Structures are given as structure tokens and as C-alpha cells.
XYZ file of C-alpha atoms in Angstrom:
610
model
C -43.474 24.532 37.578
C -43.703 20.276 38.562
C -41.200 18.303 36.797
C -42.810 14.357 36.525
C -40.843 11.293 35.303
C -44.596 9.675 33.938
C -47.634 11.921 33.207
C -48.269 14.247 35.957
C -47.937 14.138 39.599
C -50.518 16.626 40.702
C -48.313 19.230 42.086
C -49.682 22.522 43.383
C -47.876 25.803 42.451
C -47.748 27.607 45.716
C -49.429 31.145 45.031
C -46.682 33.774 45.454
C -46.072 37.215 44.811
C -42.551 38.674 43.599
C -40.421 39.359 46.897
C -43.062 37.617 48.927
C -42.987 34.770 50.935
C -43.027 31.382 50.435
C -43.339 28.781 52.903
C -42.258 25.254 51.388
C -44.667 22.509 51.849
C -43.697 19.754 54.549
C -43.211 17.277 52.177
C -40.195 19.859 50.862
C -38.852 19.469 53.958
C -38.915 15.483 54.549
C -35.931 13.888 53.585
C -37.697 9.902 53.425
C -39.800 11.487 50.040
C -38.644 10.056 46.952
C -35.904 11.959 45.690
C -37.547 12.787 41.993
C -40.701 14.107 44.032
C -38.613 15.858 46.481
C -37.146 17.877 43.447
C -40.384 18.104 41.753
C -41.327 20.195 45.195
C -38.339 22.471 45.386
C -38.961 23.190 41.525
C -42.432 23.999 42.321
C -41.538 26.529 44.925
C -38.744 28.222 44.293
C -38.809 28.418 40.111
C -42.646 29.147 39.844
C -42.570 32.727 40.578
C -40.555 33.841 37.542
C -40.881 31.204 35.158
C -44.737 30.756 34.443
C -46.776 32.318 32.320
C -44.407 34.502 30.021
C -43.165 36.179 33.284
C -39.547 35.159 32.084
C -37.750 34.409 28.792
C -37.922 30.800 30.031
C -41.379 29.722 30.462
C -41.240 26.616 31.924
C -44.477 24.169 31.915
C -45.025 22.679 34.891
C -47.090 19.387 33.512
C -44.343 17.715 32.079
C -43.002 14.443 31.191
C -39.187 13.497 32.103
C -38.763 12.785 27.800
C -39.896 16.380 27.095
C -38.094 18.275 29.965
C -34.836 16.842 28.314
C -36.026 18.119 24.893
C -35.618 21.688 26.476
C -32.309 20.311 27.874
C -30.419 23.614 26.882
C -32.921 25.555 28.749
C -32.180 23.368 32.073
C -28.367 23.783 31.396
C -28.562 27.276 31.593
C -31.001 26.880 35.178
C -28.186 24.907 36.712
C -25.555 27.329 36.106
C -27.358 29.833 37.112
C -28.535 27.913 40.687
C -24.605 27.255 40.761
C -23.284 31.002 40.628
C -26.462 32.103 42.814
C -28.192 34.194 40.178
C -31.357 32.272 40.996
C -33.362 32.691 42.294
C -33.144 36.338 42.443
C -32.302 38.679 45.426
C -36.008 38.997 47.118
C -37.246 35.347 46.437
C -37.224 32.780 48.979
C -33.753 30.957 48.831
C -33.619 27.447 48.585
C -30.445 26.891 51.057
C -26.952 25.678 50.539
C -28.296 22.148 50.975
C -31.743 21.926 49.232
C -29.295 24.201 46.114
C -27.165 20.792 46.300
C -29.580 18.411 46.041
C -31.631 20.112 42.768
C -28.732 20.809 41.121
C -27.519 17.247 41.214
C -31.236 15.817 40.603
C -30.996 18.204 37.291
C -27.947 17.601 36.300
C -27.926 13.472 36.667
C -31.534 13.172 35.714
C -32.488 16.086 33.345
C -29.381 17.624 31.257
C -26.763 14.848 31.326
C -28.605 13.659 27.537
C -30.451 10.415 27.320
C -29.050 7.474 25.468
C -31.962 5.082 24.965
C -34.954 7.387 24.214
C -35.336 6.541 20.653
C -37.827 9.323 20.092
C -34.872 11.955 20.632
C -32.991 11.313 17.770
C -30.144 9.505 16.257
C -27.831 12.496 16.281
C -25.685 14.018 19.200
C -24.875 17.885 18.508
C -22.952 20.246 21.055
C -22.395 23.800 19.325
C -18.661 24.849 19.284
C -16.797 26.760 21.827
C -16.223 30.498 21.150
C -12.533 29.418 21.331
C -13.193 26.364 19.163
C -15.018 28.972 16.530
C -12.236 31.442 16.978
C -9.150 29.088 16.363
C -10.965 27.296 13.518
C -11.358 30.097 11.571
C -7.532 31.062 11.930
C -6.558 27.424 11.045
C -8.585 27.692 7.930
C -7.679 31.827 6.832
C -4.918 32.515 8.506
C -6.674 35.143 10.411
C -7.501 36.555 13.518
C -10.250 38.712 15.236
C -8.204 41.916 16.420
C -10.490 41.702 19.344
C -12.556 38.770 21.221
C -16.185 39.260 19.681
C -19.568 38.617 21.330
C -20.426 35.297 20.919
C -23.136 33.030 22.791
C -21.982 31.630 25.677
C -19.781 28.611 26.220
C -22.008 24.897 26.395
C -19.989 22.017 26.199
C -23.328 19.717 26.627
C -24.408 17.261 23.958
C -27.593 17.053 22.956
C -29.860 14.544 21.677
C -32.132 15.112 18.192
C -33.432 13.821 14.756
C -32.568 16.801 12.322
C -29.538 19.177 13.151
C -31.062 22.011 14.893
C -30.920 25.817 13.189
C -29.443 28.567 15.581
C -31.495 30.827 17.601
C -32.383 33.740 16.726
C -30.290 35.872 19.041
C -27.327 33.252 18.660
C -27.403 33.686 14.745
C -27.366 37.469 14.853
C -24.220 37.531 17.055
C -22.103 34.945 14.809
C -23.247 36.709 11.491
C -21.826 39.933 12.617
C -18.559 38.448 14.044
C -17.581 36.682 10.868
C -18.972 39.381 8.815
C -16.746 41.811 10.266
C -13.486 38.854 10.639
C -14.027 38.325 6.550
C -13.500 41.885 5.904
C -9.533 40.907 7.044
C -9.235 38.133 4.700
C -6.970 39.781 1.846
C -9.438 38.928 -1.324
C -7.909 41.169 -3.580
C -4.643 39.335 -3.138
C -6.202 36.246 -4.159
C -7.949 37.483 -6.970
C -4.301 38.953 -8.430
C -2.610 36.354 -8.140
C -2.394 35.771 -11.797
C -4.783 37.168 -14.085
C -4.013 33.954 -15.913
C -5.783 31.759 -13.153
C -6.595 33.900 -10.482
C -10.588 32.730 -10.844
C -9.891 29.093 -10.789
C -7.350 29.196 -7.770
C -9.851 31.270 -5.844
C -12.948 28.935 -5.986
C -10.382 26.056 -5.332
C -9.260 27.866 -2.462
C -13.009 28.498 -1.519
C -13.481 24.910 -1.881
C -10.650 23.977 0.352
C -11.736 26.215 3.152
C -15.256 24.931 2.799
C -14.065 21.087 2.541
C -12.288 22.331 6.199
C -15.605 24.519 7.593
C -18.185 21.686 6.423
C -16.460 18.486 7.089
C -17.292 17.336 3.405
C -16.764 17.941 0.120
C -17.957 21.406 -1.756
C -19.061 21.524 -5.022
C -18.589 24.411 -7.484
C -21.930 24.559 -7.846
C -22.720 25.175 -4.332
C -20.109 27.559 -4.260
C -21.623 29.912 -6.910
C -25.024 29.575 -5.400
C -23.662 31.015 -2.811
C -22.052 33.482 -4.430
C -24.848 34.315 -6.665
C -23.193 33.903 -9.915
C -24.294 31.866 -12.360
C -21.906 29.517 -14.030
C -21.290 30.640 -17.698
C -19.256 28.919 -20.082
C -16.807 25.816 -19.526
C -15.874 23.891 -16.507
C -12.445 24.984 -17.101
C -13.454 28.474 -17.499
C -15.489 29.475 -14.371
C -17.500 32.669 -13.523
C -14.589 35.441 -12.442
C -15.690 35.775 -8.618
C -15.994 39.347 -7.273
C -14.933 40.367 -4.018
C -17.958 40.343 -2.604
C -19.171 37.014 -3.873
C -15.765 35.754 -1.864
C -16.732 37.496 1.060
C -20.229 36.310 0.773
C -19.348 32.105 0.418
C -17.084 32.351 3.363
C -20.073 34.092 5.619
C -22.130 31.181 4.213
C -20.069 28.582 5.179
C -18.848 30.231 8.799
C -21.889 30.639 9.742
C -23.775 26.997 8.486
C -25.633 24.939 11.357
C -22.715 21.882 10.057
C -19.759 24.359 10.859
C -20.852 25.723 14.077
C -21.748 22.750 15.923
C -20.134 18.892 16.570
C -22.187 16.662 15.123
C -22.295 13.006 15.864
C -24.384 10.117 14.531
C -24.917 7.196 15.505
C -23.329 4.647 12.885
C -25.215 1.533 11.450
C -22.359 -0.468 11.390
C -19.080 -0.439 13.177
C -16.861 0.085 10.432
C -19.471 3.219 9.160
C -16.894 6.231 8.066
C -18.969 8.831 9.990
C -17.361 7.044 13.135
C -13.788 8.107 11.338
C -14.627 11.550 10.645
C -16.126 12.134 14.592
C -12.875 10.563 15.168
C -11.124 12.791 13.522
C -13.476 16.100 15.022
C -12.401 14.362 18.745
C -8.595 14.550 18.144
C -8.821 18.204 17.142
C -10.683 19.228 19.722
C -8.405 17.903 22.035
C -5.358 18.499 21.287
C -5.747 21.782 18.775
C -8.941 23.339 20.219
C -10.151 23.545 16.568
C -11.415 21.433 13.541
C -9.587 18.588 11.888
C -7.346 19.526 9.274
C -6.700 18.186 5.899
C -4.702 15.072 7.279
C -6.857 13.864 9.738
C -9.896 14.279 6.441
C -8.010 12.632 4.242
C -7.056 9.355 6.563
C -11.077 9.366 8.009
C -12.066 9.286 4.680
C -9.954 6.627 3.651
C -10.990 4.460 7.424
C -7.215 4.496 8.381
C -7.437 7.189 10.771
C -7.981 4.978 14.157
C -5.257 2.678 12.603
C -3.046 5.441 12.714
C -4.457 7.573 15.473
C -1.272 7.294 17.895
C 0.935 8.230 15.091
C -1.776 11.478 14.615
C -1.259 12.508 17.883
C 2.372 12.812 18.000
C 2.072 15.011 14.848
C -0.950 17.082 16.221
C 1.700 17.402 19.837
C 4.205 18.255 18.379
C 2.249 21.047 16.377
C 2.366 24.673 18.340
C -1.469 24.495 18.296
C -1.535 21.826 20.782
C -0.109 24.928 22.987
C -4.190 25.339 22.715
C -4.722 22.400 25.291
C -4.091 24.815 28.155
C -6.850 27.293 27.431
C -9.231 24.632 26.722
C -8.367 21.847 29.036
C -6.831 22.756 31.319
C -8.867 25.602 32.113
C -11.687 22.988 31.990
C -10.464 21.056 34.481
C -8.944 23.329 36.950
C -12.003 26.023 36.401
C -9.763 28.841 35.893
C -12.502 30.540 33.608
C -14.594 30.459 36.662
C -11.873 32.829 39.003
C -13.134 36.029 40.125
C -11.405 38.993 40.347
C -9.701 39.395 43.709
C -12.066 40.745 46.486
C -9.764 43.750 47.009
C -10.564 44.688 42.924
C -6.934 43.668 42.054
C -6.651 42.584 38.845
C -2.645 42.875 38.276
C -3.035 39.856 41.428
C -5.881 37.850 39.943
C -4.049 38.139 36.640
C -0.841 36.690 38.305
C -2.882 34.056 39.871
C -3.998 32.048 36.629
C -0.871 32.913 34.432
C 0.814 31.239 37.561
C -1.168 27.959 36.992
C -1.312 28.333 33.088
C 2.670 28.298 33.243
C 2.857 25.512 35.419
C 0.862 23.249 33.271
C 2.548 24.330 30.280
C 5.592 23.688 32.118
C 4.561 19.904 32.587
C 3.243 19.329 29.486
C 5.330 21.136 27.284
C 8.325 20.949 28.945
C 7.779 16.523 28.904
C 8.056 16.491 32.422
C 6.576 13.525 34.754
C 2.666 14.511 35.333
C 3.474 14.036 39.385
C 4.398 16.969 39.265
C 1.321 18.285 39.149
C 1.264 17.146 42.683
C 4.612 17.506 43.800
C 6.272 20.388 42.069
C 8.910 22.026 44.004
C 8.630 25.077 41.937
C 6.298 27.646 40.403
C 5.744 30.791 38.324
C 5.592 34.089 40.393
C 5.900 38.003 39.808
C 6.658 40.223 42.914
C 2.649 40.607 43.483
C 1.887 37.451 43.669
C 4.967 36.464 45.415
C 4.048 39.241 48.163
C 0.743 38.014 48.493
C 2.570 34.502 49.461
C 4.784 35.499 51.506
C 7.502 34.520 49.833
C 11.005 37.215 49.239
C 13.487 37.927 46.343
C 10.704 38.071 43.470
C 11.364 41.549 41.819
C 9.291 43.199 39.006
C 5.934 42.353 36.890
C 7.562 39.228 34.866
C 6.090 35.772 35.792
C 9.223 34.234 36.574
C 10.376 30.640 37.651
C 10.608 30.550 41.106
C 11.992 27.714 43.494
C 9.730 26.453 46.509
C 12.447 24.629 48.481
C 11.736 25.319 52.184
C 8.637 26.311 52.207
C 4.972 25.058 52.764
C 4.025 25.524 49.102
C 4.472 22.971 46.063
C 2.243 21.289 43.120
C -1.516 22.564 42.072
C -2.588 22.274 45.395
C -1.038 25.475 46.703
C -1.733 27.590 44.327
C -4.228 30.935 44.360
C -6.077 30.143 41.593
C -6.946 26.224 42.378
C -7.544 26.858 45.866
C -10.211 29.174 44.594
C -11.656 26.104 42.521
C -11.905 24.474 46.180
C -14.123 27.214 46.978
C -17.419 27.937 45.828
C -17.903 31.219 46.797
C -13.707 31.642 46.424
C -13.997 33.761 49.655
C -14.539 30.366 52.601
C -12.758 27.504 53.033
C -13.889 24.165 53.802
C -11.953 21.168 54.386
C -15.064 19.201 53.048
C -15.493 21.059 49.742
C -10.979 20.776 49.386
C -11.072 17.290 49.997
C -13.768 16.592 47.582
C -12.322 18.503 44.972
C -8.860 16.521 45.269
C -11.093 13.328 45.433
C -12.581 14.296 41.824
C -10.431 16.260 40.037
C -7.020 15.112 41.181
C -7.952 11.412 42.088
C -10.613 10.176 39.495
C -13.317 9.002 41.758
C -16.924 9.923 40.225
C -18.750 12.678 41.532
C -20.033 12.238 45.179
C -22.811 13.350 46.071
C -24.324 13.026 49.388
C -27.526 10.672 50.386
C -30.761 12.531 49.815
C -31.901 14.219 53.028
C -28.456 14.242 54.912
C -27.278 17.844 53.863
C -29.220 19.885 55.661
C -28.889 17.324 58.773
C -25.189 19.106 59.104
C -25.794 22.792 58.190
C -25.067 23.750 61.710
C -24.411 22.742 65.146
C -23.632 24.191 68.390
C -26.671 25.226 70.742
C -29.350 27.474 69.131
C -28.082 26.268 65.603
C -25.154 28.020 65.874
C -21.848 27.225 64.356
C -19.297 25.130 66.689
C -16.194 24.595 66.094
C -14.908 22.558 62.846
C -13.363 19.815 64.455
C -16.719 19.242 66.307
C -18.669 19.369 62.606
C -16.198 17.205 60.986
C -16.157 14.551 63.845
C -20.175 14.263 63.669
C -19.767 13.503 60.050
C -17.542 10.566 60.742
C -19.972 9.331 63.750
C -22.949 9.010 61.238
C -22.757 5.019 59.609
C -24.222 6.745 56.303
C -21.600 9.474 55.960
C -17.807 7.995 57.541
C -17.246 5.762 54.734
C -16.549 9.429 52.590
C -15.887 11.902 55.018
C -13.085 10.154 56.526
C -10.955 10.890 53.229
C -12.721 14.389 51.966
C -12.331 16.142 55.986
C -8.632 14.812 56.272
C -7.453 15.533 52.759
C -9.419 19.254 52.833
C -7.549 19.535 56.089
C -4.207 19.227 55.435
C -4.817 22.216 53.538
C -6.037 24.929 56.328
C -3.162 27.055 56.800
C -3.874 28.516 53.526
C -7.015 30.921 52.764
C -8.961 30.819 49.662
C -6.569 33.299 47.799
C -3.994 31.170 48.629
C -2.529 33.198 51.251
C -0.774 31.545 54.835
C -2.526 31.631 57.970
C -1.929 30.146 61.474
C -5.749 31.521 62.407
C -8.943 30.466 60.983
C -11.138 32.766 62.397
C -10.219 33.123 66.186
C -9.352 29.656 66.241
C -5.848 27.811 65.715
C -5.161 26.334 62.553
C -5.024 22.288 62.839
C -3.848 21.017 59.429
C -4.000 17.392 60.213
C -5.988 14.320 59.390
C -6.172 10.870 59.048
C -7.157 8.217 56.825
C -7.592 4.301 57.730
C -4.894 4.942 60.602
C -2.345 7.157 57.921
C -1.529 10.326 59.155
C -1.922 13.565 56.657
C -0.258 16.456 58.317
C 0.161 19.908 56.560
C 0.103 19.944 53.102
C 3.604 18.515 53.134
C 1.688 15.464 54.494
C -1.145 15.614 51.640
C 1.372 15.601 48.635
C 3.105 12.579 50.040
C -0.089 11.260 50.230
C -1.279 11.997 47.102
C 2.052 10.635 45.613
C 1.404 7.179 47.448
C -1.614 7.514 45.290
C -0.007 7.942 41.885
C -2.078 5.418 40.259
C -5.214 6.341 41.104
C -3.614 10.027 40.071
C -2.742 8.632 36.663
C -6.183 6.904 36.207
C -7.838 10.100 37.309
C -6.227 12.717 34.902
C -6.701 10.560 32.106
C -10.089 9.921 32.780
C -10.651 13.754 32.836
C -9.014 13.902 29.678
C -11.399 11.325 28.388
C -14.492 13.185 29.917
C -13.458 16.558 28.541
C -12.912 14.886 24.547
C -16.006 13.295 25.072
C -17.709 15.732 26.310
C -19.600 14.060 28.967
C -19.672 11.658 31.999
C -17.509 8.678 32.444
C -19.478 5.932 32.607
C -18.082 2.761 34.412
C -17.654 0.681 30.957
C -15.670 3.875 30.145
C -13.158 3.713 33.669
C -12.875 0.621 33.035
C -11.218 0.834 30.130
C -8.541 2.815 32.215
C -8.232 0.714 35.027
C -4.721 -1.121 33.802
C -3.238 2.264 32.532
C -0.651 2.311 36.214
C 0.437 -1.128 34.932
C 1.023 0.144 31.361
C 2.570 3.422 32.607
C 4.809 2.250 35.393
C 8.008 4.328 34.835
C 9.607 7.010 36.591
C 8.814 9.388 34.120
C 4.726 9.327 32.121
C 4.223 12.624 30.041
C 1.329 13.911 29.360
C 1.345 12.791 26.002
C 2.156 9.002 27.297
C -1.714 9.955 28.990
C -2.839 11.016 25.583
C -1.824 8.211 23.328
C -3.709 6.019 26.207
C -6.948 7.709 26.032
C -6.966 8.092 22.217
C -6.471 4.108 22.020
C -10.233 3.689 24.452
C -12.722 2.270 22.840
C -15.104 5.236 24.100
C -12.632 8.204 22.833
C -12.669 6.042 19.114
C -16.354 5.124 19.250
C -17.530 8.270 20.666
C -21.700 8.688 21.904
C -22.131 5.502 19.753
C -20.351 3.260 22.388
C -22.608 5.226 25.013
C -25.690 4.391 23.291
C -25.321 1.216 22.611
C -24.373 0.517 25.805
C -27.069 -2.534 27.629
């Protein structure tokens, strides 16, 4: 397939045969092409094979303009994460290499999925389709019920996209949420509702219907609706409606858990600033955040009445203080710490890969839960351990399979830095370290700078070195990144913070060796020294404001559900100043991001951006 920004470039598929060989064209291999031709190239010849010509589920037209390859956005989503994990292109195709991977991945992502804001033909409406944990812990706000096991449900996207009408399911997608909430309604005690009082009993149960749809759709529902879904037909008074059967009940809520306006976000763009649909995608924001759900009846009511961002710092110590906020570590900070992305231990331990994220999940809960200062998150002296896990670490006097509180005094180990399951988020392939890949991790996720990505053409410059291409030592790799005027600026910081962190593998255990070679855990940055990772959390506590800045920008990102724009870090830059105490919870971070003009405005603020 050719991917073209105007019309069509004229790109040749390369004939191919599955499993044969490819040979990419030279101008593949030139770094001084321009970079949307370059990717246009790599597309060409390593996607054609499979996805041409109904050879694949995805057929993917090759004559394309850059407007209409973002129309089949979703598609591209799902071609990035699978050229992330390595599923493509499939064992016995050519193989793009680590560093031509790199560079399509970014061009897709930056220039293809991240959605368009000024293409008017796309739509006025943004639309990302809940999270299976969003569905799942919506419908227990709203019944009181839950699944006795995880259904099958499409897979996670948390990208927004871009359209004029809302978009109906697919096929495949609709099938698998019609079953699961067929099968989760069957829990919902009906009969007790419609016993209540044989007085009432028919009136409170369409109010209640109406409540739980006023919840599900986000609007008000009328009784008509409500026995048209039913299929009863009103007869007699409004104060004397149709007695609903139990399987008219049954058969509203599958209506309204399964409509297109339950099931996904929607946002649209307002006419005017004061417009109450930016309230009520106010009010969807906050409970995604902080309750991993929909808004409740509170948040409604105040959104309808446009004094919900008015009161929005009162709403989120009430939605805090709430146990469903306990939500915020399954959905955030999983997001940002990519502990759904952990693989089970090479060895096939689960008990130890188990251990591993409850380890991390306690630690944040400890933090943020517990009020504790959010430098801890850098600096903790402590951590949650069973005796696995503390055997795999090295560390004595952990007995027995309870995760347990567990001092770190004396030894190498403190903060998220250290532990299993983010030092496997340092590693792609969680099996290889590399100080380059640790340091930009802490750069990104722990410091708030944007994502950095290196110049077109430079990757595969470094991919080895040594005589006959092979491998030298990684002192000698990371010292020709710093020689080269187009990479020191970066690599200074990414191969000394990454390397403060070598006597630890990519499971987290302690080594002196990497390889054959001694382990030499030190670095520096503009003349500051960054020995061990003793050495990197002082560092990164010298850094607290950028570390402040940065986790509330990833809170921002995550809410928003996209990239931070500079108008949008911006709007952060003074937080240090306005957090300056020994002590800023994590709710002190909340209350600041909720007050941002992007978390209140939303993708209107984006779009109508200059």
C-alpha cells in the first residue's frame, strides 16, 4: 500500500510472494528523503504483502489521501500496536528493523492516528468507545451489579476519533457486548422490583428504568421511549402505566447498555462557550478520572444546571473521597506505568509476575490513598513484598504469600524506579536492558518532557558498532552518541539517567555483570554526577518540579485522552510555584488539572486552537 499527504505519489508495490524476499528500494534506505515519503516506502514494502487485495481483514488502499487514511484511523491504531508488540509483520516476511519499526511507528502515530483538529470535512464530533473497565464499572454504578466473571469484550482503544454522525458498532463488536449484558441483566433481581408493592410496583419500576437510563444515556428518558422499548403499548392514564413484565425490564436495560450513546464518549464541539454540552463532557471527564465510570446523578444535575465547572474542585473532593476513586489505580495508573502491558515472567512464573504488579499497585495506592507527598514516587524508602518476590530481590526476612510492607533502608532499592514491574516498562522486549530506552522512559513518564523521538535517518546510523558490525562495548555506543552535534543535546541526559540504573536486570533483579562485562552505573549530566541509582533518585528529587509538572501533565493527557499540546503544558508551567510545600498529594495534583482550561474545555480548546 502508498500512503500520500496530496493525491498520489506514484509508488510501486514491490511484487512479493508470502515468505519471500523483499529487497527495499534505495530510496528506503536514504535517510536525506522526506520523511512522509520515506514512510510511504516502508509502508509499501513491508505492509503490501498481506494487506492488498482482500488478502487480510484489513485491506488497505494504497492510493490514498492523508484526509482519508485518518478516516480509517481505527484501522491504523490497531497497525501500530501491532508493529509495537512485533506481530507484524508476520514470522516469514521481511522485517523492517528495530530502527526503520521506530521511525513508521512514530510517522503513524504523529501524522495518521493522533485525530485531526482542523479538517472540517471529519466532523464536529470527537467519539472514543469506552474501556471494558469503564463499561464494566458503569454498569455496577448504575445496578448494583457485577459480572461473576470478566466477559469478552473488544479490545481496549483509548483514541478519539473524529466524525459527523456517531458511528454504529461493528458487527463483531456489537455481538460481543449484546451477549455480555444479556447474560449481566439476567443478575439484576426484577422480580424484586416488580414486588415491591403491588400498590406501585409498575410506576417505581419504569421510574427506576428511567433513572438508570437518565445514567446510561446522559439525558433524559421518556416513558414513551421506555415502552417502545419494551414493546408495550401504553394503555390507560399517565398515572396508571402498562404493568412491565420481566422480560420487558430485561429487554429496556439491553437497549440502553448496549446504545451507540452509552458505549462510547462523545464530545462536540460547542457553538458557544457557555454551550451546556461543554458541562456535561465536563462532567463525563471527572468520572472517568477519578471513578473509571460515568457521571452520576450529581455531577448531571450541576452540568445541567452550568454550575458544574464552578464547583468542579468541590466535585472532586467528593468523587476522592468516594471508594470508587480506589478505581484510579487500575485505570491510571496502569496507564501510565504500562502494567497491563507486563508479561508473564520468562521462567512461566506467574505467583512472581503476580507479585510484581500487586507490588507497584500497592505502592501507588499507598501514595495516593494513604495522602502521602507524590516524591515518593521517587524516593520511597519502602515497598510491598511477599517472600517470592522478596527472593527474587535479594532481599531476607519476608515470610509467606501476603504482600506485606517492607522497609528498604540499606539497600540499593527505593521509589518506582526499582521495581520489577516498571523496569519492565523500560524494556521493550522486558527481557534487555538499555540505558537509552531507561533514561527515556524517566525523561517521559517521570519528568514530563514530550515524546522524543530521534531525527529521521539517525537510528539505524547507531544499530551497531565494533568491526564487522558487531556489537562493542556500551560505553563505546553511548560515547558515539554524545560525539554526534545532532544527538548530545538528548543523549547526554537519557544514557546517564538509563545508567544509573544497570545493576538491575529487566525483572528487576541485582547484578554486578552485564553480560561478561562489569557493571558501571554512573553518568553525568552538564558536569553533575549520577552514580547508582542512589545517585538517580537524588537527582530526580533535585528535579521535583519538573516531577510535579510531569505527573500532572500525564494526568491531564490520560483525562483527555490525547497529546499535550504546548498551549496545554503551558497551562502547567506555574503549578511548582503553586505547590511549593513539603507535602503535595495527589489530590493537590488533581484539583490543579481539573482547574486547566484544556481538562474544562476538553477537544473544543484543541480545535479551536490557531
Amino acid at each position: 500500500m502508498v500512503l500520500a499527504t496530496t493525491g498520489v505519489l506514484g509508488w510501486q508495490l514491490l511484487p512479493s510472494t508470502p515468505g519471500g524476499t523483499i529487497t527495499p528500494t534505495a530510496a528506503i534506505e536514504t535517510s536525506s528523503i522526506p520523511t512522509d515519503r520515506k514512510a510511504q516506502g516502508l509502508i509499501a514494502t513491508y505492509c503490501s504483502n498481506c494487506h492488498t487485495k482482500g488478502r487480510s481483514g484489513a485491506d488497505l488502499d494504497a492510493n490514498q489521501s492523508l484526509a482519508a487514511l485518518r478516516r480509517e484511523r481505527a484501522t491504523w491504531r490497531k497497525a501500530v500496536e501491532r508493529l509495537r508488540s512485533g506481530e507484524m509483520p508476520p514470522a516469514g516476511f521481511p522485517d523492517p528493523g528495530t530502527a526503520e519499526r521506530a521511525f513508521l511507528i512514530s510517522w503513524l502515530e504523529e501524522n495518521v492516528v493522533q485525530p485531526s483538529l482542523t479538517d472540517a470535512d471529519l466532523g464536529e464530533f470527537m467519539v472514543r468507545r469506552l474501556t471494558r473497565s469503564e463499561f464494566l464499572h458503569s454498569i455496577e454504578d448504575m445496578l448494583g451489579v457485577t459480572f461473576p466473571e470478566t466477559p469478552d469484550l473488544p479490545r481496549d482503544d483509548r483514541g478519539w476519533d473524529r466524525v459527523v454522525t456517531i458511528p454504529a458498532l461493528e458487527e463483531d463488536h456489537e455481538h460481543l457486548y449484546l451477549t455480555a449484558v444479556r447474560d449481566l441483566v439476567e443478575q439484576v433481581s426484577v422480580r424484586k422490583w416488580l414486588s415491591e408493592s403491588a400498590e406501585n410496583a409498575s410506576q417505581k419500576t419504569w421510574e427506576r428504568l428511567a433513572q438508570i437510563g437518565y445514567l446510561a444515556l446522559q439525558r433524559p428518558v421518556r416513558n414513551e421511549e421506555l415502552y417502545s422499548w419494551a414493546n408495550q403499548n401504553h394503555i390507560g392514564s399517565v398515572d396508571s402505566p402498562p404493568m412491565p413484565t420481566e422480560a420487558a425490564v430485561r429487554t429496556v436495560l439491553t437497549k440502553m447498555l448496549t446504545a451507540p450513546e452509552f458505549l462510547y464518549r462523545i464530545e462536540a464541539r460547542p457553538e458557544a462557550a457557555n454551550d451546556s454540552t461543554i458541562e456535561h463532557a465536563l462532567a463525563e471527564r471527572l468520572a472517568a478520572l477519578l471513578w473509571d465510570s460515568i457521571p452520576d446523578a450529581e455531577l448531571l444535575t450541576l452540568a445541567e444546571k452550568g454550575l458544574l465547572r464552578q464547583n468542579i474542585v468541590a466535585q472532586v473532593e467528593r468523587m476522592y473521597r468516594d471508594p470508587r476513586s480506589r478505581r484510579i489505580t487500575g485505570a491510571f495508573a496502569a496507564t501510565w506505568l504500562a502494567l497491563d502491558n507486563l508479561k508473564t515472567h520468562p521462567g512461566g512464573d506467574e505467583e512472581l509476575s503476580h507479585a510484581m504488579r500487586r507490588e507497584t499497585e500497592m505502592f501507588f495506592d499507598n501514595i495516593v490513598f494513604g495522602d502521602r507527598d507524590v516524591g515518593e514516587f521517587l524516593t520511597g524508602e519502602y515497598t510491598f513484598l511477599n517472600e517470592r518476590l522478596a527472593k527474587h530481590y535479594g532481599i531476607k526476612g519476608v515470610v509467606g504469600d501476603a504482600m506485606r510492607k517492607v522497609s528498604l533502608a540499606g539497600t540499593a532499592r527505593g521509589g518506582l524506579i526499582t521495581q520489577a514491574a516498571v523496569l519492565q516498562a523500560m524494556s521493550p522486549n522486558h527481557l534487555e536492558t538499555s540505558p537509552v530506552n531507561r533514561g527515556k522512559w524517566i525523561l517521559e513518564q517521570l519528568l514530563g518532557e514530550p515524546r522524543l523521538t530521534p531525527p529521521p535517518g539517525l537510528l539505524g546510523v547507531f544499530s551497531t558498532f565494533g568491526l564487522n558490525g558487531e556489537p562493542g562495548p556500551l560505553r563505546q555506543q553511548l560515547a558515539r552518541h554524545r560525539k554526534e552535534t545532532a544527538c548530545a543535546t538528548c543523549h547526554e541526559r537519557l544514557d546517564s539517567l538509563g545508567l544509573g540504573l544497570e545493576n538491575f536486570t529487566a525483572l528487576g533483579e541485582w547484578r554486578e555483570f552485564n553480560g561478561n562485562r562489569p557493571v558501571e552505573a554512573i553518568g553525568e549530566i552538564g558536569g553533575e554526577i549520577v552514580r547508582g541509582a542512589d545517585g538517580l533518585r537524588a537527582y530526580l528529587s533535585r528535579h521535583r518540579p519538573d516531577f510535579l509538572r510531569g505527573l500532572a501533565g500525564k494526568l491531564l493527557a490520560f483525562a483527555l485522552g490525547r497529546e499535550l499540546t504546548e498551549r496545554d503544558r503551558a497551562q502547567l508551567r506555574d503549578l511548582p510555584q503553586r505547590l511549593n510545600g513539603p507535602t503535595v498529594r495527589f489530590v493537590d495534583l488533581l484539583r490543579e488539572v481539573v482547574q486547566t482550561e484544556a481538562f474544562q474545555l476538553g477537544w473544543s480548546a484543541a480545535i479551536d486552537m490557531p
